[in-house]
CSV table of C-alpha atoms in Angstrom, one decimal:
chain,number,residue,atom,x,y,z
A,1279,ALA,CA,4.4,-1.3,29.6
A,1280,ARG,CA,8.3,-1.0,29.8
A,1281,LYS,CA,8.5,-3.4,32.1
A,1282,ASN,CA,5.9,-5.6,30.0
A,1283,VAL,CA,8.0,-4.9,26.9
A,1284,GLU,CA,11.0,-6.1,28.7
A,1285,LYS,CA,9.6,-9.4,29.3
A,1286,GLY,CA,9.6,-9.9,25.7
A,1287,LYS,CA,8.0,-8.2,22.5
A,1288,ASP,CA,7.5,-12.0,20.6
A,1289,GLN,CA,4.1,-12.1,23.2
A,1290,MET,CA,3.2,-8.3,21.9
A,1291,PHE,CA,3.8,-9.4,18.4
A,1292,LYS,CA,1.2,-12.5,19.2
A,1293,ARG,CA,-1.4,-10.0,20.8
A,1294,LEU,CA,-1.3,-7.9,17.9
A,1295,GLY,CA,-2.6,-11.0,16.1
A,1296,ALA,CA,0.9,-11.7,14.5
A,1297,SER,CA,1.7,-10.3,10.9
A,1298,GLU,CA,-1.9,-11.1,9.8
A,1299,GLY,CA,-2.6,-8.8,13.0
A,1300,ILE,CA,-0.6,-6.0,12.3
A,1301,THR,CA,-1.0,-5.8,8.7
A,1302,ALA,CA,-4.5,-4.7,9.7
A,1303,LEU,CA,-3.4,-2.4,11.8
A,1304,MET,CA,-1.4,-1.0,9.4
A,1305,ASP,CA,-4.3,-0.9,6.9
A,1306,GLN,CA,-6.1,1.4,9.7
A,1307,PHE,CA,-3.2,3.5,10.5
A,1308,PHE,CA,-3.2,4.4,6.5
A,1309,ASN,CA,-6.9,5.1,6.4
A,1310,ILE,CA,-6.4,7.3,8.9
A,1311,GLY,CA,-2.8,9.0,8.2
A,1312,THR,CA,-3.5,9.5,4.7
A,1313,THR,CA,-6.4,12.1,6.0
A,1314,ASP,CA,-4.1,14.0,8.7
A,1315,VAL,CA,-3.2,17.2,7.4
A,1316,ARG,CA,-0.3,16.6,9.5
A,1317,ILE,CA,1.1,14.1,7.6
A,1318,LYS,CA,-1.3,12.7,4.7
A,1319,GLU,CA,1.6,14.3,2.5
A,1320,PHE,CA,4.3,11.9,3.6
A,1321,LEU,CA,2.2,9.0,3.7
A,1322,LEU,CA,0.7,9.9,0.1
A,1323,LYS,CA,4.3,10.2,-1.6
A,1324,ASP,CA,4.0,6.5,-2.8
A,1325,LYS,CA,1.5,4.9,-0.2
A,1326,ASP,CA,1.7,1.3,-1.6
A,1327,ARG,CA,5.4,1.0,-1.2
A,1328,ILE,CA,5.8,2.9,2.0
A,1329,LYS,CA,2.9,1.1,3.5
A,1330,ALA,CA,4.5,-2.4,2.1
A,1331,GLY,CA,8.0,-1.2,3.9
A,1332,MET,CA,6.4,0.1,7.2
A,1333,THR,CA,4.5,-3.0,7.6
A,1334,VAL,CA,7.5,-5.1,7.6
A,1335,TYR,CA,9.4,-2.6,9.7
A,1336,ILE,CA,6.7,-3.1,12.6
A,1337,VAL,CA,6.0,-6.2,12.3
A,1338,GLU,CA,9.8,-7.0,12.7
A,1339,MET,CA,9.8,-4.1,15.5
A,1340,LEU,CA,7.0,-5.2,17.7
A,1341,GLY,CA,8.5,-9.1,17.9
A,1342,GLY,CA,7.6,-10.8,14.1
A,1343,PRO,CA,10.2,-12.3,12.2
A,1344,LYS,CA,13.1,-10.7,11.0
A,1345,ALA,CA,12.6,-9.4,7.3
A,1346,TYR,CA,13.0,-6.1,6.8
A,1347,LYS,CA,15.8,-5.3,3.9
A,1348,GLY,CA,15.2,-1.7,3.7
A,1349,LYS,CA,17.2,1.5,4.0
A,1350,GLU,CA,18.1,2.6,7.8
A,1351,LEU,CA,15.4,5.2,8.7
A,1352,GLY,CA,17.4,8.1,8.7
A,1353,GLU,CA,18.3,7.5,5.0
A,1354,ILE,CA,15.1,7.2,4.3
A,1355,HIS,CA,13.8,10.3,6.3
A,1356,LYS,CA,16.5,13.0,5.2
A,1357,GLY,CA,15.2,15.5,3.7
A,1358,LEU,CA,11.4,15.1,4.0
A,1359,GLY,CA,11.5,17.4,6.6
A,1360,VAL,CA,10.3,15.3,9.3
A,1361,ASN,CA,10.1,16.5,12.8
A,1362,ASP,CA,8.5,15.8,16.4
A,1363,TYR,CA,5.7,17.3,15.0
A,1364,HIS,CA,5.2,14.7,12.6
A,1365,PHE,CA,6.6,11.9,14.8
A,1366,ASP,CA,3.9,12.8,17.9
A,1367,ALA,CA,1.0,13.5,14.7
A,1368,PHE,CA,2.7,9.3,13.7
A,1369,LEU,CA,2.5,8.2,17.1
A,1370,ALA,CA,-1.0,9.4,17.5
A,1371,ASP,CA,-2.6,7.9,14.6
A,1372,PHE,CA,-1.4,4.8,14.9
A,1373,GLY,CA,-2.5,4.8,18.5
A,1374,ARG,CA,-6.2,5.6,17.1
A,1375,ALA,CA,-5.7,2.7,14.7
A,1376,LEU,CA,-4.7,0.3,17.7
A,1377,LEU,CA,-7.4,1.9,19.6
A,1378,GLY,CA,-10.2,1.6,16.4
A,1379,ALA,CA,-8.7,-2.1,16.7
A,1380,GLY,CA,-10.2,-3.0,19.7
A,1381,HIS,CA,-6.7,-3.6,21.4
A,1382,GLN,CA,-6.5,-3.1,25.0
A,1383,ASP,CA,-5.0,0.3,26.6
A,1384,VAL,CA,-2.2,-1.9,28.6
A,1385,LEU,CA,-1.1,-3.6,24.9
A,1386,ILE,CA,-1.0,0.0,23.1
A,1387,ASP,CA,0.7,2.0,26.2
A,1388,GLU,CA,3.6,-0.7,25.2
A,1389,VAL,CA,3.4,-0.5,21.8
A,1390,MET,CA,3.7,2.7,21.9
A,1391,VAL,CA,6.5,2.5,24.4
A,1392,SER,CA,7.9,0.4,21.9
A,1393,LEU,CA,7.4,2.7,18.8
A,1394,GLU,CA,9.2,6.1,20.3
A,1395,PRO,CA,12.6,5.0,20.4
A,1396,VAL,CA,12.6,5.2,16.9
A,1397,ARG,CA,12.1,9.1,17.0
A,1398,ALA,CA,16.0,9.4,17.2
A,1399,ASP,CA,16.2,7.4,13.7
A,1400,VAL,CA,13.3,9.1,11.7
A,1401,LEU,CA,14.9,12.3,12.8
A,1402,GLY,CA,18.1,11.9,12.2
A,1403,ARG,CA,19.1,12.2,15.7
A,1404,SER,CA,21.2,8.9,16.5
């Protein structure tokens, strides 16, 4: 998966269905995440704003247009009490959303490899 990611995220973006596909994926993720007792408290605080920001960020991160103009991830998550347990839950739910969208295991692995480095920023370790 790591080698495929190195070949270019623009291909991953296209295989995910471009912006429209990732937006639909985020809808699925929020359906899952907002019922997950491990992370729903973070997602439900201001669901629409959080979903919109996450969608733009993830579209860009996975090879889409550079459109994210929000705060740094560390700043956003500072003081929320987010830890590795919560980030692992996010990854698990995101993986479930990818699987539910019918994506192949290879693509799911590539997305997971791409998301993992964000952990340090979210948890204020970078």
